[in-house]
Amino acid sequence: MSNVIAIVKSEELVELGALMVDLPQNADGLKVLITRFEGKVRAWINSCPHDGRPLCRDPAFLWEKRKKLLQCMNHQALFNAKTGICEEGPCKGKSLYGLITKEKNNQIIVSKGEPKNG
Ligand code: FES
């Protein structure tokens, strides 16, 4: 069984961009957010640790205004774009659920598993 969740072209994800893809085989209809910050690609389950609602419905609005942190649309929790840890808001100290990413040959591959932070 493959652990690959999604494969997207590198050019589809610009710096400070965000993409949303389906999380395969999940009954809850969860999505995956793929972000690029300081050149590095990261991926997160689109579920807020505050109460499990989606962080966003449109990835164009995932970044807060200064484009330094990720922001939940529900109660505006702010998450570190590198670690996924909530820095401000009702779930301060809790973390987004990250996934493994690899960028190679102009492709971004998102896989199941826990990423190394940073
Ligand atoms: S659901 Fe995200 S801050 Fe409340």
Short mmCIF file of N, CA and C and ligand atoms in Angstrom, two decimals:
data_model
loop_
_atom_site.label_atom_id
_atom_site.label_comp_id
_atom_site.label_asym_id
_atom_site.label_seq_id
_atom_site.Cartn_x
_atom_site.Cartn_y
_atom_site.Cartn_z
N MET A 1 0.84 -1.19 0.00
CA MET A 1 0.00 0.00 0.00
C MET A 1 0.88 1.25 0.00
N SER A 2 0.58 2.17 -0.88
CA SER A 2 1.38 3.38 -0.99
C SER A 2 1.07 4.36 0.13
N ASN A 3 2.11 5.04 0.58
CA ASN A 3 1.91 6.09 1.57
C ASN A 3 1.74 7.46 0.94
N VAL A 4 1.81 7.51 -0.40
CA VAL A 4 1.72 8.80 -1.08
C VAL A 4 0.29 9.32 -1.04
N ILE A 5 0.17 10.58 -0.62
CA ILE A 5 -1.14 11.23 -0.54
C ILE A 5 -1.39 12.09 -1.77
N ALA A 6 -0.37 12.79 -2.19
CA ALA A 6 -0.55 13.69 -3.34
C ALA A 6 0.79 13.95 -4.01
N ILE A 7 0.72 14.20 -5.31
CA ILE A 7 1.89 14.65 -6.07
C ILE A 7 1.45 15.87 -6.86
N VAL A 8 2.16 16.99 -6.67
CA VAL A 8 1.85 18.20 -7.43
C VAL A 8 3.14 18.73 -8.05
N LYS A 9 3.01 19.51 -9.09
CA LYS A 9 4.18 20.11 -9.74
C LYS A 9 4.71 21.23 -8.86
N SER A 10 6.03 21.31 -8.75
CA SER A 10 6.65 22.36 -7.93
C SER A 10 6.19 23.75 -8.33
N GLU A 11 6.05 23.96 -9.63
CA GLU A 11 5.69 25.30 -10.11
C GLU A 11 4.28 25.74 -9.67
N GLU A 12 3.48 24.81 -9.20
CA GLU A 12 2.14 25.16 -8.73
C GLU A 12 2.15 25.79 -7.34
N LEU A 13 3.28 25.69 -6.65
CA LEU A 13 3.35 26.21 -5.28
C LEU A 13 4.45 27.25 -5.18
N VAL A 14 4.06 28.52 -5.22
CA VAL A 14 5.01 29.62 -5.13
C VAL A 14 5.36 29.88 -3.66
N GLU A 15 6.41 30.66 -3.44
CA GLU A 15 6.77 31.08 -2.08
C GLU A 15 5.58 31.77 -1.43
N LEU A 16 5.28 31.41 -0.20
CA LEU A 16 4.14 31.91 0.57
C LEU A 16 2.81 31.53 -0.06
N GLY A 17 2.85 30.49 -0.84
CA GLY A 17 1.62 29.99 -1.44
C GLY A 17 1.05 28.85 -0.62
N ALA A 18 -0.14 28.44 -1.00
CA ALA A 18 -0.78 27.29 -0.35
C ALA A 18 -1.68 26.60 -1.36
N LEU A 19 -1.65 25.29 -1.34
CA LEU A 19 -2.52 24.48 -2.19
C LEU A 19 -3.35 23.58 -1.29
N MET A 20 -4.51 23.20 -1.77
CA MET A 20 -5.35 22.27 -1.03
C MET A 20 -5.63 21.05 -1.91
N VAL A 21 -5.41 19.87 -1.35
CA VAL A 21 -5.68 18.62 -2.08
C VAL A 21 -6.51 17.71 -1.17
N ASP A 22 -7.14 16.74 -1.78
CA ASP A 22 -7.93 15.77 -1.00
C ASP A 22 -7.01 14.84 -0.22
N LEU A 23 -7.44 14.47 0.96
CA LEU A 23 -6.78 13.39 1.69
C LEU A 23 -7.50 12.11 1.29
N PRO A 24 -6.83 11.22 0.57
CA PRO A 24 -7.51 10.03 0.07
C PRO A 24 -8.03 9.13 1.19
N GLN A 25 -9.08 8.45 0.91
CA GLN A 25 -9.63 7.41 1.78
C GLN A 25 -9.85 7.89 3.21
N ASN A 26 -10.58 8.98 3.37
CA ASN A 26 -10.97 9.38 4.73
C ASN A 26 -12.45 9.74 4.72
N ALA A 27 -13.15 9.17 5.65
CA ALA A 27 -14.61 9.32 5.70
C ALA A 27 -15.05 10.72 6.11
N ASP A 28 -14.13 11.49 6.71
CA ASP A 28 -14.49 12.83 7.20
C ASP A 28 -14.32 13.91 6.15
N GLY A 29 -13.87 13.54 4.97
CA GLY A 29 -13.68 14.55 3.92
C GLY A 29 -12.55 15.52 4.20
N LEU A 30 -11.56 15.08 4.95
CA LEU A 30 -10.44 15.97 5.28
C LEU A 30 -9.62 16.31 4.03
N LYS A 31 -9.05 17.48 4.07
CA LYS A 31 -8.16 17.94 3.00
C LYS A 31 -6.76 18.12 3.56
N VAL A 32 -5.83 18.31 2.64
CA VAL A 32 -4.43 18.55 3.00
C VAL A 32 -4.03 19.91 2.44
N LEU A 33 -3.35 20.69 3.27
CA LEU A 33 -2.81 21.98 2.84
C LEU A 33 -1.32 21.82 2.61
N ILE A 34 -0.84 22.30 1.48
CA ILE A 34 0.59 22.25 1.17
C ILE A 34 1.07 23.69 1.08
N THR A 35 2.12 24.01 1.84
CA THR A 35 2.60 25.40 1.90
C THR A 35 4.08 25.46 1.53
N ARG A 36 4.49 26.64 1.12
CA ARG A 36 5.92 26.88 0.89
C ARG A 36 6.32 28.13 1.67
N PHE A 37 7.30 27.98 2.55
CA PHE A 37 7.77 29.09 3.38
C PHE A 37 9.29 29.03 3.43
N GLU A 38 9.93 30.15 3.07
CA GLU A 38 11.40 30.23 2.98
C GLU A 38 11.92 29.09 2.09
N GLY A 39 11.18 28.82 1.04
CA GLY A 39 11.59 27.84 0.04
C GLY A 39 11.22 26.39 0.35
N LYS A 40 10.92 26.13 1.60
CA LYS A 40 10.66 24.73 1.99
C LYS A 40 9.17 24.40 1.94
N VAL A 41 8.88 23.23 1.41
CA VAL A 41 7.50 22.76 1.30
C VAL A 41 7.13 21.99 2.57
N ARG A 42 5.93 22.27 3.05
CA ARG A 42 5.39 21.53 4.20
C ARG A 42 3.93 21.19 3.91
N ALA A 43 3.41 20.19 4.60
CA ALA A 43 2.01 19.82 4.39
C ALA A 43 1.34 19.57 5.73
N TRP A 44 0.08 19.94 5.80
CA TRP A 44 -0.69 19.88 7.04
C TRP A 44 -2.08 19.35 6.75
N ILE A 45 -2.62 18.58 7.68
CA ILE A 45 -4.03 18.23 7.59
C ILE A 45 -4.83 19.50 7.85
N ASN A 46 -5.84 19.75 7.04
CA ASN A 46 -6.65 20.97 7.18
C ASN A 46 -7.67 20.80 8.30
N SER A 47 -7.15 20.72 9.52
CA SER A 47 -8.00 20.54 10.69
C SER A 47 -7.36 21.29 11.85
N CYS A 48 -8.10 22.19 12.44
CA CYS A 48 -7.55 23.03 13.50
C CYS A 48 -7.53 22.26 14.83
N PRO A 49 -6.41 22.32 15.57
CA PRO A 49 -6.36 21.63 16.86
C PRO A 49 -7.27 22.25 17.92
N HIS A 50 -7.85 23.42 17.62
CA HIS A 50 -8.77 24.02 18.58
C HIS A 50 -10.03 23.16 18.70
N ASP A 51 -10.72 22.97 17.58
CA ASP A 51 -11.92 22.12 17.67
C ASP A 51 -12.15 21.24 16.44
N GLY A 52 -11.13 21.11 15.63
CA GLY A 52 -11.20 20.17 14.52
C GLY A 52 -11.84 20.70 13.25
N ARG A 53 -12.28 21.94 13.27
CA ARG A 53 -12.85 22.50 12.03
C ARG A 53 -11.72 22.77 11.02
N PRO A 54 -12.07 22.90 9.74
CA PRO A 54 -11.03 23.23 8.76
C PRO A 54 -10.38 24.58 9.06
N LEU A 55 -9.08 24.67 8.84
CA LEU A 55 -8.38 25.94 9.00
C LEU A 55 -8.86 26.95 7.97
N CYS A 56 -9.09 26.45 6.76
CA CYS A 56 -9.55 27.32 5.69
C CYS A 56 -10.35 26.51 4.68
N ARG A 57 -11.16 27.21 3.93
CA ARG A 57 -11.88 26.59 2.82
C ARG A 57 -11.24 26.97 1.49
N ASP A 58 -10.50 28.08 1.50
CA ASP A 58 -9.80 28.54 0.32
C ASP A 58 -8.35 28.82 0.73
N PRO A 59 -7.39 28.05 0.18
CA PRO A 59 -6.00 28.23 0.62
C PRO A 59 -5.44 29.62 0.34
N ALA A 60 -6.10 30.41 -0.50
CA ALA A 60 -5.65 31.78 -0.74
C ALA A 60 -5.72 32.62 0.53
N PHE A 61 -6.52 32.16 1.50
CA PHE A 61 -6.68 32.93 2.74
C PHE A 61 -6.03 32.25 3.94
N LEU A 62 -5.14 31.30 3.69
CA LEU A 62 -4.51 30.58 4.81
C LEU A 62 -3.48 31.44 5.54
N TRP A 63 -2.74 32.24 4.79
CA TRP A 63 -1.69 33.06 5.42
C TRP A 63 -2.31 34.30 6.05
N GLU A 64 -1.78 34.67 7.24
CA GLU A 64 -2.23 35.94 7.83
C GLU A 64 -1.61 37.09 7.02
N LYS A 65 -2.02 38.31 7.30
CA LYS A 65 -1.66 39.45 6.45
C LYS A 65 -0.16 39.64 6.25
N ARG A 66 0.63 39.44 7.31
CA ARG A 66 2.07 39.66 7.19
C ARG A 66 2.78 38.50 6.49
N LYS A 67 2.02 37.43 6.22
CA LYS A 67 2.56 36.26 5.52
C LYS A 67 3.69 35.60 6.30
N LYS A 68 3.57 35.61 7.61
CA LYS A 68 4.58 34.95 8.44
C LYS A 68 3.99 33.71 9.12
N LEU A 69 2.69 33.73 9.34
CA LEU A 69 2.02 32.68 10.10
C LEU A 69 0.81 32.18 9.32
N LEU A 70 0.38 30.97 9.65
CA LEU A 70 -0.85 30.42 9.08
C LEU A 70 -1.99 30.75 10.04
N GLN A 71 -3.14 31.10 9.50
CA GLN A 71 -4.24 31.55 10.37
C GLN A 71 -5.49 30.71 10.14
N CYS A 72 -6.09 30.27 11.24
CA CYS A 72 -7.36 29.56 11.15
C CYS A 72 -8.48 30.57 10.92
N MET A 73 -9.37 30.23 10.00
CA MET A 73 -10.45 31.16 9.65
C MET A 73 -11.52 31.25 10.73
N ASN A 74 -11.56 30.30 11.65
CA ASN A 74 -12.67 30.25 12.60
C ASN A 74 -12.50 31.21 13.78
N HIS A 75 -11.39 31.07 14.51
CA HIS A 75 -11.16 31.94 15.66
C HIS A 75 -9.77 32.57 15.60
N GLN A 76 -9.20 32.59 14.41
CA GLN A 76 -7.96 33.31 14.10
C GLN A 76 -6.73 32.81 14.87
N ALA A 77 -6.70 31.57 15.24
CA ALA A 77 -5.46 31.02 15.81
C ALA A 77 -4.34 31.19 14.79
N LEU A 78 -3.14 31.49 15.28
CA LEU A 78 -2.00 31.72 14.40
C LEU A 78 -0.96 30.62 14.63
N PHE A 79 -0.52 30.01 13.55
CA PHE A 79 0.39 28.87 13.62
C PHE A 79 1.73 29.20 12.97
N ASN A 80 2.80 28.74 13.62
CA ASN A 80 4.13 28.87 13.07
C ASN A 80 4.19 28.12 11.74
N ALA A 81 4.66 28.77 10.70
CA ALA A 81 4.65 28.16 9.36
C ALA A 81 5.69 27.06 9.20
N LYS A 82 6.66 26.99 10.15
CA LYS A 82 7.69 25.94 10.07
C LYS A 82 7.31 24.72 10.92
N THR A 83 6.81 25.00 12.12
CA THR A 83 6.56 23.89 13.05
C THR A 83 5.10 23.47 13.13
N GLY A 84 4.20 24.37 12.74
CA GLY A 84 2.76 24.09 12.85
C GLY A 84 2.21 24.32 14.25
N ILE A 85 3.04 24.82 15.16
CA ILE A 85 2.59 25.04 16.53
C ILE A 85 1.83 26.37 16.63
N CYS A 86 0.72 26.35 17.35
CA CYS A 86 -0.08 27.55 17.53
C CYS A 86 0.66 28.51 18.46
N GLU A 87 0.90 29.72 17.96
CA GLU A 87 1.62 30.73 18.74
C GLU A 87 0.68 31.69 19.44
N GLU A 88 -0.53 31.81 18.92
CA GLU A 88 -1.48 32.76 19.50
C GLU A 88 -2.89 32.29 19.17
N GLY A 89 -3.76 32.31 20.17
CA GLY A 89 -5.13 31.90 19.92
C GLY A 89 -5.59 30.85 20.90
N PRO A 90 -6.79 30.32 20.69
CA PRO A 90 -7.40 29.43 21.67
C PRO A 90 -6.74 28.06 21.80
N CYS A 91 -5.85 27.70 20.88
CA CYS A 91 -5.16 26.41 20.99
C CYS A 91 -3.66 26.60 21.11
N LYS A 92 -3.25 27.71 21.74
CA LYS A 92 -1.83 28.04 21.89
C LYS A 92 -1.06 26.84 22.43
N GLY A 93 0.04 26.52 21.76
CA GLY A 93 0.90 25.41 22.18
C GLY A 93 0.57 24.09 21.50
N LYS A 94 -0.62 23.99 20.94
CA LYS A 94 -0.98 22.76 20.22
C LYS A 94 -0.49 22.87 18.77
N SER A 95 -0.43 21.74 18.12
CA SER A 95 0.16 21.73 16.78
C SER A 95 -0.78 21.21 15.71
N LEU A 96 -0.60 21.75 14.53
CA LEU A 96 -1.25 21.17 13.35
C LEU A 96 -0.65 19.78 13.14
N TYR A 97 -1.37 18.93 12.44
CA TYR A 97 -0.87 17.60 12.12
C TYR A 97 -0.13 17.67 10.78
N GLY A 98 1.17 17.52 10.87
CA GLY A 98 2.00 17.62 9.66
C GLY A 98 2.15 16.30 8.95
N LEU A 99 2.52 16.39 7.70
CA LEU A 99 2.76 15.21 6.87
C LEU A 99 4.15 15.31 6.26
N ILE A 100 4.65 14.22 5.75
CA ILE A 100 5.98 14.20 5.14
C ILE A 100 5.90 14.79 3.73
N THR A 101 6.86 15.66 3.41
CA THR A 101 6.93 16.20 2.06
C THR A 101 8.33 15.98 1.49
N LYS A 102 8.38 15.84 0.19
CA LYS A 102 9.66 15.72 -0.49
C LYS A 102 9.52 16.45 -1.83
N GLU A 103 10.51 17.26 -2.15
CA GLU A 103 10.48 17.95 -3.44
C GLU A 103 11.69 17.49 -4.25
N LYS A 104 11.41 16.95 -5.42
CA LYS A 104 12.47 16.38 -6.24
C LYS A 104 12.01 16.36 -7.69
N ASN A 105 12.89 16.66 -8.60
CA ASN A 105 12.59 16.64 -10.04
C ASN A 105 11.32 17.43 -10.37
N ASN A 106 11.22 18.61 -9.76
CA ASN A 106 10.08 19.51 -10.01
C ASN A 106 8.74 18.93 -9.59
N GLN A 107 8.78 18.02 -8.64
CA GLN A 107 7.55 17.47 -8.09
C GLN A 107 7.56 17.56 -6.57
N ILE A 108 6.39 17.80 -6.02
CA ILE A 108 6.21 17.78 -4.57
C ILE A 108 5.41 16.52 -4.26
N ILE A 109 5.97 15.71 -3.38
CA ILE A 109 5.30 14.47 -2.99
C ILE A 109 4.94 14.57 -1.51
N VAL A 110 3.67 14.39 -1.20
CA VAL A 110 3.19 14.41 0.18
C VAL A 110 2.86 12.98 0.57
N SER A 111 3.39 12.56 1.71
CA SER A 111 3.19 11.17 2.15
C SER A 111 2.71 11.13 3.59
N LYS A 112 2.10 10.00 3.94
CA LYS A 112 1.70 9.77 5.32
C LYS A 112 2.93 9.67 6.19
N GLY A 113 2.80 10.09 7.43
CA GLY A 113 3.92 9.99 8.37
C GLY A 113 4.20 11.32 9.01
N GLU A 114 5.00 11.27 10.04
CA GLU A 114 5.30 12.48 10.81
C GLU A 114 6.55 13.14 10.27
N PRO A 115 6.46 14.42 9.93
CA PRO A 115 7.65 15.10 9.41
C PRO A 115 8.62 15.48 10.53
N LYS A 116 9.86 15.74 10.15
CA LYS A 116 10.80 16.33 11.11
C LYS A 116 10.49 17.81 11.15
N ASN A 117 10.44 18.39 12.32
CA ASN A 117 10.10 19.82 12.44
C ASN A 117 11.17 20.69 11.83
N GLY A 118 10.73 21.86 11.41
CA GLY A 118 11.64 22.89 10.88
C GLY A 118 11.70 22.80 9.41
S1 FES B 1 -11.30 26.27 15.11
FE1 FES B 1 -9.35 27.12 14.65
S2 FES B 1 -9.11 28.68 16.12
FE2 FES B 1 -11.01 27.79 16.62
#
